[in-house]
């Protein structure tokens, strides 16, 4: 496959892309492309148990059909279509994180079957969403609003729950699923050395009506984005001398990801047991743009080398969910998890002409964590009355490990640390009338670093009618410092970067209001409108600062010095009509960050406008679905590292557009063709807004995409007995 052979694909995709100038945001039907707001959706692993999730919060889902339409392989491929979620990639590390309602990934909790996922520096937050493979996913549930009482610290903006598929949905006992996906990276593609190459395999077996098992694996080989750079084996030699033109390496580093998993789902009486084991490995090489132009002492000829790096991450996850009734309608939910994550760092001298490693300077374990986690709760404790009910639960988390780069004479100070949480929570349910309910809740948390804290919330719902409903959530915006902020250590003769074990949690207020109404236009058409308002005020925000250590050296560390406010309004509309689905959503949001709050230096609100639209059309006669999505992201406020500390800056607006066509060639074989980033976004201008607190600095642009890309995916499903 080459770009020249993609002419038909390009022509077809551009036709579909014209449709995308219509509308997108959140939809209601399963065939819709974006978010589905479903009244009866609740968090997974908690089916028929966690009814408070659907009562209190605005909950949407992305199901298998939505994922298939855009050939989504990882979470980053699909979350970008959500109106109030922004995916931010980092070309230097290969990580992609999200922000939700203007709050970054530290304020969004990501779960797998209701259990927080291990990350580089904590559990559940600031997850690299490119590491979450979607081939084994039944649906993605997105819950909007502060959920600290139910899901603990850092669930300030919302929760994203990844739901694993359980069992077969047909009468067959066996299913073999194979898929191959080839994708360009911008205009770059070659069978092995350029582009994105994805393979997936999954084998499922229905042992009985109550028991099923599945095993599978995935490989995602992203060869990186050159964008004018010349790769790892490039060197410019002129007149027997190396010329450093900074063209070696890549704009976006390559990444290879391997995922293997196994699932067991069984029922014993009325009790359900689900076990998931997953292994993940990721390798990210970093090619230095600078070339050492040394001469060979024997020949006098150039013998250029470069100091390159490699980051390898390994993660093993064991999750167990058990649910069932205790007595009558009183039900329990128990989750147990053991997760380990290790990141290996290798620094080596690469000989460019010989195309091999000449020597290794460092080959160390730079980050390690082991997590023991358990959560249990009982719902519907008082089933005998319609007026009052109660849910009680606990959550336990024990994390040991370190996050450090141990080099130089000071490396002996790197030690393993432990972080523990013991939480107890409860939510009361007062049904004042058939239409009006209030839900006060509280969580008591005991943390080994900062002691006892209280997280609280007060929620209310009012149903004006079966189609017109209002939900409000008022609570604390509580975020605990992560493992890196507490314990990171990188000290040698040239560096002095350390975490601060004396950090306090961030806290403040969060308010979320959701008003929605559904209009039945005809027997085959429906319009849904939702108006949302949100406000976050966060005090004692953790930020990077420059201080001095006990030896009077500059110390780069963290402290509770900043303050942040976010105010926003969203209007979302989705329309389903016969074979058409359309949606249109807009958000107007203001952000204000105060650097060094103690000094009284403040930043005005930066207001931005965001828009998302989608349009899809199904053609049953040829079993084909056409779809397109358009998202406009307005300017946003960011905190950047300046020469003397943090500064407030902003990133300019940009527009992203995708389009695709998916068709079933046979009952077992489907093909998906599409284009991502049709407007060819690579870099977005980013400029500082000096506050006077620390000076100014920062990059003139940020890398958001790798240009217009095209993909083709073949999926084969074989069902047999």
XYZ file of C-alpha atoms in Angstrom:
721
model
C 0.000 0.000 0.000
C 1.328 3.459 -0.928
C -0.014 6.957 -1.144
C -0.314 6.664 -4.907
C -2.580 3.681 -4.445
C -4.817 5.657 -2.102
C -6.332 7.891 -4.782
C -9.717 6.210 -4.647
C -9.665 6.245 -0.865
C -8.843 9.963 -0.852
C -11.618 10.752 -3.342
C -14.193 8.751 -1.415
C -13.178 10.222 1.913
C -13.350 13.808 0.691
C -16.914 13.245 -0.482
C -17.895 12.070 2.968
C -16.022 14.915 4.612
C -18.250 17.510 2.968
C -21.084 16.120 5.045
C -19.160 16.901 8.227
C -19.765 20.643 7.890
C -23.172 19.958 9.395
C -23.292 18.893 13.020
C -21.722 16.947 15.938
C -21.711 16.500 19.728
C -23.648 13.878 21.671
C -26.274 11.547 20.270
C -28.927 9.331 21.549
C -29.263 6.357 19.247
C -26.740 3.501 19.129
C -25.909 4.266 15.520
C -24.946 7.827 16.373
C -21.318 8.814 16.171
C -20.738 10.695 19.307
C -21.942 10.701 22.851
C -25.237 9.065 23.696
C -27.020 10.541 26.679
C -28.932 7.597 28.099
C -31.322 7.898 31.026
C -30.737 4.324 32.150
C -26.959 4.175 31.785
C -25.006 3.402 34.966
C -21.388 2.692 35.707
C -20.145 -0.738 34.761
C -19.453 -3.529 37.048
C -22.250 -1.850 38.929
C -25.151 -2.788 36.662
C -28.413 -2.698 38.648
C -26.336 -1.609 41.627
C -25.015 1.933 41.278
C -28.329 3.597 40.500
C -27.108 6.855 42.040
C -24.758 7.389 39.096
C -27.626 7.730 36.651
C -29.782 9.704 39.097
C -27.210 12.323 39.994
C -25.056 12.847 36.946
C -25.210 13.443 33.232
C -24.054 10.113 31.807
C -23.205 9.341 28.194
C -21.894 6.284 26.386
C -19.817 5.458 23.347
C -20.602 1.913 22.255
C -18.989 -0.619 19.942
C -20.760 0.723 16.864
C -19.497 4.234 17.530
C -15.934 2.941 17.972
C -16.146 0.817 14.814
C -17.351 3.714 12.647
C -14.158 5.682 13.240
C -11.844 2.642 13.456
C -10.880 3.618 16.988
C -7.973 1.558 18.301
C -7.226 3.413 21.521
C -9.066 5.852 23.752
C -7.384 8.872 22.146
C -8.936 7.938 18.787
C -12.472 8.287 20.162
C -12.524 10.833 23.015
C -11.522 13.686 20.735
C -15.107 13.733 19.422
C -16.568 14.800 22.771
C -17.541 18.459 23.064
C -16.116 19.106 26.529
C -13.053 16.836 26.296
C -9.778 17.925 24.708
C -7.006 15.436 23.894
C -3.526 16.954 24.252
C -0.564 14.994 22.842
C 3.065 15.410 23.886
C 5.425 14.648 21.022
C 8.495 14.370 23.255
C 7.066 11.658 25.527
C 4.473 10.127 23.200
C 1.793 10.561 25.875
C -1.702 11.917 25.203
C -3.751 13.168 28.121
C -7.163 14.767 28.350
C -8.778 17.820 29.841
C -12.481 17.880 30.718
C -14.393 21.131 31.217
C -11.031 22.915 31.147
C -9.500 20.783 33.915
C -6.536 18.588 32.964
C -6.126 14.850 33.415
C -5.295 15.195 37.112
C -8.981 16.042 37.707
C -10.513 13.221 35.638
C -10.628 9.638 36.917
C -10.287 6.797 34.401
C -11.589 3.378 35.431
C -11.548 -0.075 33.868
C -14.690 -1.934 34.924
C -15.086 0.446 37.855
C -11.459 0.105 39.068
C -8.961 2.998 38.760
C -6.178 2.344 36.273
C -2.502 2.560 37.263
C -0.665 5.487 35.693
C 2.900 6.785 35.571
C 2.524 8.605 38.873
C -0.663 7.488 40.588
C -3.875 5.598 40.131
C -6.773 6.683 37.951
C -5.544 10.152 36.961
C -3.406 11.757 34.267
C -3.575 8.560 32.226
C -1.893 8.300 28.831
C -5.074 7.415 26.935
C -3.146 6.058 23.935
C -2.287 3.112 26.207
C -5.937 2.000 26.509
C -6.768 -0.464 23.746
C -10.429 -0.610 22.643
C -10.617 -4.012 20.944
C -11.961 -5.660 24.111
C -14.337 -2.823 25.040
C -18.128 -3.098 25.208
C -18.687 0.617 25.766
C -17.180 3.777 27.260
C -19.189 5.573 29.938
C -18.567 9.270 30.565
C -20.010 10.770 33.730
C -19.910 14.552 34.008
C -19.680 16.401 37.294
C -17.744 16.254 40.548
C -17.865 12.662 41.829
C -15.471 12.801 44.757
C -17.938 11.248 47.219
C -18.525 8.159 45.075
C -15.075 7.833 43.463
C -12.651 9.570 45.791
C -10.041 12.251 45.302
C -9.378 13.697 41.849
C -12.819 12.875 40.370
C -13.498 16.617 40.072
C -14.493 17.088 36.418
C -15.894 13.588 35.925
C -15.230 9.897 35.477
C -14.523 7.835 32.344
C -15.280 4.140 32.772
C -14.013 1.570 30.244
C -16.380 -1.415 30.158
C -15.002 -4.801 29.105
C -17.131 -6.975 26.841
C -18.473 -10.039 28.628
C -19.690 -13.140 26.800
C -21.041 -13.609 23.286
C -24.190 -11.871 22.129
C -25.320 -14.632 19.758
C -26.150 -18.340 19.897
C -22.655 -19.506 18.986
C -20.164 -20.989 21.411
C -16.995 -19.685 19.736
C -15.993 -16.400 18.150
C -12.683 -15.579 16.465
C -12.110 -11.906 15.732
C -9.212 -10.708 13.576
C -8.485 -7.184 12.364
C -5.756 -5.387 10.452
C -5.517 -1.614 10.172
C -3.119 0.408 8.046
C -2.928 4.155 8.507
C -0.811 6.961 7.137
C 0.791 9.468 9.476
C 0.193 12.636 7.569
C 1.500 11.933 4.065
C 4.004 9.382 5.385
C 3.472 5.687 4.785
C 5.582 2.600 4.141
C 4.818 -0.990 4.982
C 7.274 -1.143 7.871
C 9.131 2.129 8.422
C 6.400 4.775 8.188
C 2.762 5.095 9.173
C 0.692 3.215 11.721
C 0.240 -0.564 11.613
C -2.276 -2.277 13.894
C -3.155 -5.951 14.342
C -5.713 -7.454 16.746
C -6.850 -10.976 17.579
C -9.461 -12.187 20.070
C -10.880 -15.643 20.779
C -14.057 -15.957 22.888
C -15.769 -19.108 24.132
C -19.165 -19.455 25.787
C -18.597 -22.408 28.097
C -22.202 -22.408 29.319
C -25.141 -20.069 29.754
C -23.458 -18.619 32.828
C -19.732 -18.784 32.002
C -17.602 -17.302 29.236
C -13.875 -16.803 28.667
C -11.855 -14.713 26.224
C -8.195 -14.183 25.351
C -6.703 -11.683 22.956
C -3.835 -9.480 21.945
C -3.085 -6.284 20.069
C -0.065 -4.656 18.454
C 0.007 -0.968 17.576
C 3.165 0.034 15.717
C 3.297 3.798 15.199
C 6.452 4.595 13.210
C 6.362 8.236 14.292
C 6.017 11.504 12.402
C 9.029 12.788 10.431
C 7.532 16.133 9.302
C 10.738 17.214 7.574
C 13.156 15.502 9.959
C 15.366 12.774 8.477
C 15.202 9.908 10.972
C 17.666 8.215 13.299
C 20.233 7.276 10.605
C 20.575 10.755 9.092
C 23.795 12.777 9.318
C 24.977 15.747 7.240
C 28.676 15.381 6.359
C 30.321 18.118 4.309
C 34.046 18.466 3.584
C 34.843 15.584 5.924
C 33.029 17.287 8.815
C 29.646 16.810 10.439
C 27.241 19.726 10.000
C 24.653 19.913 12.795
C 21.531 21.055 10.958
C 19.182 19.617 13.664
C 17.374 17.488 11.075
C 18.222 14.148 12.651
C 15.454 12.320 14.480
C 11.711 12.904 14.210
C 9.054 15.455 15.018
C 6.928 12.829 16.785
C 8.743 9.890 18.314
C 7.779 6.352 17.261
C 5.934 4.056 19.625
C 5.228 0.323 19.687
C 2.492 -0.977 22.002
C 1.693 -4.610 22.819
C -1.402 -5.635 24.796
C -2.431 -9.134 25.890
C -5.456 -9.980 28.034
C -7.718 -12.690 29.354
C -11.268 -12.475 30.784
C -13.468 -14.807 32.803
C -17.144 -14.047 33.416
C -19.346 -16.427 35.412
C -22.449 -16.453 37.589
C -23.009 -18.519 40.716
C -26.663 -18.312 41.547
C -27.541 -14.615 41.552
C -23.923 -13.549 42.063
C -21.730 -12.464 39.150
C -17.922 -12.820 39.110
C -15.724 -11.133 36.513
C -11.925 -11.430 36.388
C -9.625 -9.609 33.983
C -5.862 -9.944 33.560
C -3.962 -7.657 31.205
C -0.322 -7.196 30.223
C 0.853 -4.041 28.477
C 4.261 -3.135 27.050
C 5.228 0.110 25.350
C 8.551 1.169 23.858
C 9.271 4.806 22.916
C 12.712 5.649 21.452
C 13.849 9.290 21.473
C 16.343 10.279 18.761
C 18.565 13.234 19.597
C 18.550 16.041 17.009
C 22.144 16.901 17.920
C 24.946 14.834 16.330
C 28.409 14.459 17.850
C 30.740 15.047 14.880
C 33.835 13.244 16.139
C 36.598 11.857 13.886
C 37.879 8.292 13.869
C 41.417 8.419 15.306
C 42.592 5.626 12.975
C 41.135 6.777 9.669
C 40.611 10.488 10.223
C 37.119 10.077 8.788
C 33.945 11.295 10.528
C 32.449 8.760 12.932
C 29.260 10.550 14.038
C 27.239 9.445 17.063
C 24.175 10.657 18.919
C 23.074 10.334 22.533
C 19.664 8.649 22.281
C 17.150 7.406 24.836
C 14.498 4.723 25.153
C 11.542 4.565 27.549
C 9.926 1.165 28.060
C 6.764 0.792 30.139
C 5.400 -2.511 31.440
C 2.075 -2.864 33.228
C 0.305 -5.932 34.664
C -3.298 -5.616 35.833
C -5.416 -8.106 37.782
C -9.012 -6.948 38.392
C -11.834 -8.838 40.102
C -15.477 -7.694 40.336
C -18.119 -9.541 42.368
C -21.731 -8.343 42.508
C -24.991 -9.747 43.772
C -27.880 -9.435 46.250
C -27.485 -9.517 50.009
C -31.159 -9.722 50.841
C -34.071 -8.834 48.659
C -33.306 -5.662 46.722
C -30.267 -4.829 48.889
C -27.224 -5.483 46.738
C -23.442 -5.390 47.109
C -20.518 -4.649 44.827
C -16.946 -5.731 45.637
C -13.837 -4.871 43.585
C -10.284 -6.112 44.162
C -7.226 -5.202 42.115
C -3.484 -5.727 42.018
C -1.531 -3.668 39.483
C 2.148 -3.133 38.836
C 3.828 -0.671 36.522
C 7.501 -0.251 35.699
C 9.204 2.251 33.422
C 12.737 1.485 32.241
C 15.041 4.254 31.060
C 17.966 3.605 28.729
C 20.489 6.162 27.504
C 22.978 5.030 24.882
C 25.451 6.221 22.266
C 24.179 5.422 18.776
C 26.713 5.106 15.943
C 24.926 6.582 12.939
C 27.096 5.196 10.124
C 27.298 1.725 11.669
C 23.577 1.941 12.622
C 24.057 0.306 15.984
C 24.497 0.966 19.691
C 28.105 1.766 20.498
C 27.832 1.983 24.289
C 25.208 2.237 27.027
C 25.463 5.086 29.532
C 22.440 4.181 31.640
C 19.996 1.298 31.754
C 17.857 1.752 34.862
C 14.425 1.231 36.315
C 13.313 4.863 36.624
C 9.743 4.367 37.870
C 8.072 1.504 39.693
C 4.768 1.157 41.468
C 2.774 -1.672 42.977
C -0.878 -1.014 43.788
C -3.287 -2.961 45.956
C -6.844 -1.666 45.649
C -10.238 -2.632 47.001
C -13.649 -1.021 46.937
C -16.933 -2.297 48.268
C -20.349 -0.822 48.851
C -23.903 -1.821 49.635
C -26.837 -0.120 47.925
C -30.533 0.085 48.688
C -29.906 -0.580 52.359
C -33.409 0.575 53.347
C -35.635 -1.115 50.741
C -38.883 -0.898 52.699
C -39.612 2.767 52.028
C -39.823 4.947 48.936
C -38.939 8.115 50.860
C -35.498 7.293 52.211
C -32.563 5.115 51.173
C -28.866 4.760 51.858
C -25.650 3.588 50.238
C -22.512 2.892 52.279
C -19.069 1.819 51.141
C -15.322 1.809 51.622
C -12.285 2.242 49.381
C -8.711 1.180 50.103
C -5.568 1.955 48.142
C -1.973 0.979 48.946
C 0.763 2.127 46.575
C 4.490 1.517 46.957
C 7.289 2.488 44.610
C 9.405 5.369 43.372
C 9.573 7.846 40.518
C 13.183 8.901 40.025
C 16.127 9.107 37.695
C 18.968 7.777 39.818
C 22.232 9.172 38.478
C 25.282 10.913 39.856
C 26.688 11.223 43.322
C 23.363 12.076 44.964
C 21.445 9.025 43.735
C 21.729 7.213 47.068
C 18.824 9.361 48.308
C 16.368 7.593 45.989
C 14.155 5.415 48.179
C 10.892 3.558 47.826
C 7.866 5.348 49.274
C 4.400 4.249 50.349
C 1.087 6.034 49.885
C -2.092 4.686 51.514
C -5.753 5.702 51.532
C -8.541 4.440 53.779
C -11.895 5.890 52.709
C -15.465 5.452 53.954
C -18.384 7.047 52.149
C -22.136 7.259 52.239
C -24.929 8.823 50.207
C -28.456 9.440 51.463
C -31.431 9.358 49.120
C -34.420 11.533 50.087
C -37.349 11.309 47.676
C -39.280 14.398 48.791
C -41.930 13.839 46.114
C -42.303 11.571 43.108
C -40.447 14.191 41.076
C -38.064 15.857 43.541
C -35.104 14.153 45.279
C -32.027 15.328 47.183
C -28.841 13.337 47.803
C -26.416 14.538 50.494
C -23.159 12.589 50.563
C -19.822 12.566 52.325
C -16.520 10.692 52.182
C -14.031 10.503 55.011
C -10.521 9.868 53.732
C -7.441 9.053 55.735
C -4.197 9.452 53.803
C -0.741 8.429 54.993
C 0.752 11.750 53.812
C -1.779 14.472 54.618
C -3.994 12.870 57.264
C -7.782 13.122 57.492
C -9.926 15.020 54.988
C -13.620 15.301 54.235
C -15.117 15.258 50.733
C -18.772 16.287 50.509
C -21.531 16.858 47.975
C -25.177 17.849 47.785
C -27.104 16.775 44.701
C -30.677 17.196 43.620
C -32.934 16.086 40.775
C -36.309 17.374 39.634
C -38.378 15.755 36.882
C -40.823 18.288 35.449
C -42.083 15.496 33.200
C -40.883 12.184 31.786
C -38.948 14.104 29.125
C -37.957 17.313 30.966
C -35.415 16.800 33.800
C -33.034 18.887 35.883
C -29.950 17.634 37.762
C -27.676 19.706 40.004
C -24.475 18.767 41.857
C -22.730 21.010 44.397
C -19.627 19.739 46.164
C -15.961 19.952 46.984
C -13.308 20.063 44.247
C -10.808 17.813 46.014
C -7.556 16.679 44.365
C -4.814 14.862 46.240
C -1.163 15.248 45.164
C 0.051 12.376 43.018
C 3.076 10.153 43.562
C 5.354 12.258 41.354
C 4.451 15.545 43.071
C 5.149 13.961 46.449
C 8.187 11.772 45.818
C 9.836 12.466 42.428
C 13.650 12.537 42.707
C 16.218 13.566 40.088
C 19.368 14.925 41.712
C 22.905 14.873 40.348
C 25.625 17.412 39.661
C 23.441 19.133 37.028
C 19.877 18.568 38.312
C 17.967 19.161 41.502
C 14.321 18.234 40.936
C 12.402 16.789 43.869
C 8.837 16.210 44.958
C 7.402 17.759 48.090
C 6.082 15.243 50.662
C 4.547 18.133 52.657
C 2.031 19.058 49.937
C -1.610 19.549 50.922
C -4.539 18.449 48.752
C -6.167 21.026 46.522
C -9.712 21.906 47.476
C -12.476 24.280 46.520
C -15.997 24.203 45.118
C -17.593 22.654 42.065
C -21.082 23.246 40.696
C -22.680 21.340 37.830
C -26.201 21.911 36.448
C -27.833 19.864 33.688
C -31.241 20.627 32.130
C -32.464 18.357 29.352
C -35.603 17.758 27.367
C -36.615 15.305 24.666
C -39.029 16.081 21.848
C -40.750 13.300 19.932
C -41.079 14.778 16.448
C -42.610 11.708 14.838
C -42.668 7.930 15.225
C -39.184 7.742 13.724
C -37.581 10.989 14.801
C -36.557 12.568 18.099
C -34.767 15.740 19.160
C -32.906 16.026 22.437
C -31.628 19.283 23.900
C -29.409 19.659 26.965
C -28.263 22.878 28.639
C -25.332 22.602 31.050
C -23.580 25.039 33.327
C -20.434 24.355 35.351
C -18.183 26.238 37.747
C -14.950 25.183 39.466
C -13.005 27.182 42.040
C -9.782 25.489 43.142
C -7.615 26.822 45.979
C -4.102 25.761 46.862
C -3.465 24.483 43.350
C -0.236 22.510 43.090
C 2.331 24.141 40.812
C 6.037 23.949 39.949
C 8.182 26.401 41.888
C 11.865 27.237 42.326
C 13.262 27.212 45.848
C 16.580 26.372 47.526
C 17.646 23.231 49.327
C 19.696 22.848 52.511
C 22.898 23.254 50.467
C 21.665 26.566 48.990
C 21.249 25.073 45.500
C 18.297 25.893 43.235
C 15.566 23.336 43.922
C 12.795 22.676 41.408
C 9.835 21.324 43.350
C 6.058 21.707 43.938
C 3.910 23.759 46.295
C 0.287 24.795 46.886
C 0.611 28.318 45.493
C -1.865 28.822 42.626
C -5.607 29.280 42.297
C -7.907 28.496 39.376
C -11.460 29.306 38.322
C -13.461 27.897 35.411
C -16.964 28.988 34.387
C -18.783 27.563 31.392
C -22.064 26.951 29.590
C -22.921 24.238 27.065
C -25.866 23.707 24.737
C -26.076 20.298 23.082
C -28.614 19.085 20.531
C -28.999 15.683 18.916
C -31.471 14.664 16.238
C -32.394 11.170 15.095
C -34.556 10.921 11.987
C -34.940 7.746 9.927
C -31.484 6.963 8.519
C -29.984 10.276 9.615
C -28.350 11.191 12.876
C -27.100 14.699 13.490
C -25.838 16.627 16.469
C -24.617 20.104 17.269
C -23.073 21.319 20.517
C -21.468 24.567 21.656
C -19.600 25.535 24.820
C -18.631 28.997 26.035
C -16.029 28.767 28.785
C -13.840 31.134 30.746
C -10.617 30.206 32.576
C -8.680 32.241 35.121
C -5.428 31.151 36.767
C -3.721 33.037 39.566
C 0.016 32.407 39.808
C 1.425 32.594 43.355
C -1.887 33.398 44.999
C -0.128 34.657 48.095
C 1.318 37.521 46.054
C -2.091 38.573 44.785
C -1.089 38.422 41.123
C -4.108 37.366 39.094
C -5.004 36.493 35.538
C -8.254 37.702 33.951
C -10.732 35.228 32.553
C -9.830 33.973 29.112
C -13.093 33.188 27.320
C -13.298 30.671 24.497
C -15.935 29.204 22.216
C -15.990 25.504 21.320
C -18.204 23.736 18.800
C -18.710 20.133 17.822
C -20.974 18.668 15.174
C -21.563 15.343 13.496
C -23.630 13.865 10.727
C -24.133 10.216 9.828
C -26.248 8.378 7.290
C -26.933 4.648 7.039
C -27.692 2.771 3.818
C -29.208 -0.581 4.862
C -29.456 -1.907 1.291
C -25.662 -2.033 1.003
C -24.990 -2.314 4.763
C -22.991 0.899 4.795
C -22.730 3.810 7.197
C -21.255 7.196 6.241
C -20.197 9.619 8.933
C -18.301 12.837 9.539
C -17.322 14.868 12.574
C -16.233 18.464 12.987
C -14.800 20.012 16.162
C -13.742 23.599 16.721
C -11.578 24.115 19.807
C -11.300 27.717 20.933
C -8.277 29.315 22.510
C -7.409 27.922 25.918
C -5.381 28.993 28.921
C -2.340 26.946 29.879
C 0.284 27.146 32.607
C 3.763 26.930 31.074
C 7.260 26.679 32.494
C 9.140 29.956 32.233
C 12.764 30.773 32.989
C 11.978 31.519 36.637
C 8.915 29.333 37.220
C 5.380 29.093 35.873
C 3.631 31.607 33.627
C 0.101 31.773 32.259
C -0.112 31.390 28.506
C -2.694 30.535 25.885
C -3.073 28.203 22.933
C -4.822 29.441 19.805
C -7.988 27.955 18.342
C -8.068 25.215 15.704
C -10.595 23.071 13.821
C -10.446 19.286 13.509
C -12.434 17.203 11.052
C -12.721 13.442 10.396
C -14.818 11.363 7.998
C -15.333 7.643 7.359
C -17.319 4.972 5.550
C -17.932 1.497 6.967
C -19.528 -1.372 5.071
C -20.158 -5.070 5.635
C -18.794 -6.947 2.637
C -20.126 -10.257 3.979
C -21.771 -11.234 7.253
C -18.289 -11.949 8.646
C -16.117 -9.319 6.934
C -16.298 -5.525 7.218
C -14.132 -2.716 5.868
C -13.720 0.833 7.149
C -12.173 3.659 5.119
C -11.596 7.105 6.498
C -9.560 10.232 7.009
C -8.453 11.911 10.202
C -7.477 15.564 10.626
C -8.790 16.610 7.215
C -7.803 20.241 7.803
C -4.175 19.114 8.180
C -3.492 20.409 11.699
C 0.092 19.934 12.902
C 1.068 22.848 15.150
C -1.094 25.417 16.898
C 0.269 28.798 17.928
C 0.835 29.191 21.662
C 1.869 32.486 23.229
C 2.555 33.543 26.804
C 0.532 36.085 28.697
C 3.068 37.430 31.202
C 1.653 37.932 34.664
C 4.660 39.597 36.236
C 4.988 36.759 38.739
C 7.852 34.832 37.236
C 8.648 36.433 33.931
C 7.809 34.858 30.582
C 8.927 32.037 28.392
C 7.547 29.043 26.551
C 7.356 27.620 23.069
C 5.763 29.598 20.201
C 3.598 26.626 19.171
C 2.319 23.298 20.401
C 2.131 20.071 18.430
C -1.475 18.820 18.241
C -1.563 16.565 15.184
C 0.489 14.817 12.531
C -1.332 16.127 9.483
C -4.084 14.685 7.318
C -4.067 10.898 7.606
C -5.963 8.076 5.884
C -6.778 4.625 7.160
C -8.168 1.284 6.071
C -9.349 -1.379 8.502
C -10.418 -4.951 7.764
C -12.335 -6.798 10.480
C -13.192 -10.491 10.299
C -15.582 -12.214 12.723
C -15.926 -15.993 12.590
C -18.684 -17.528 14.733
C -18.975 -21.270 15.143
C -20.072 -24.003 17.584
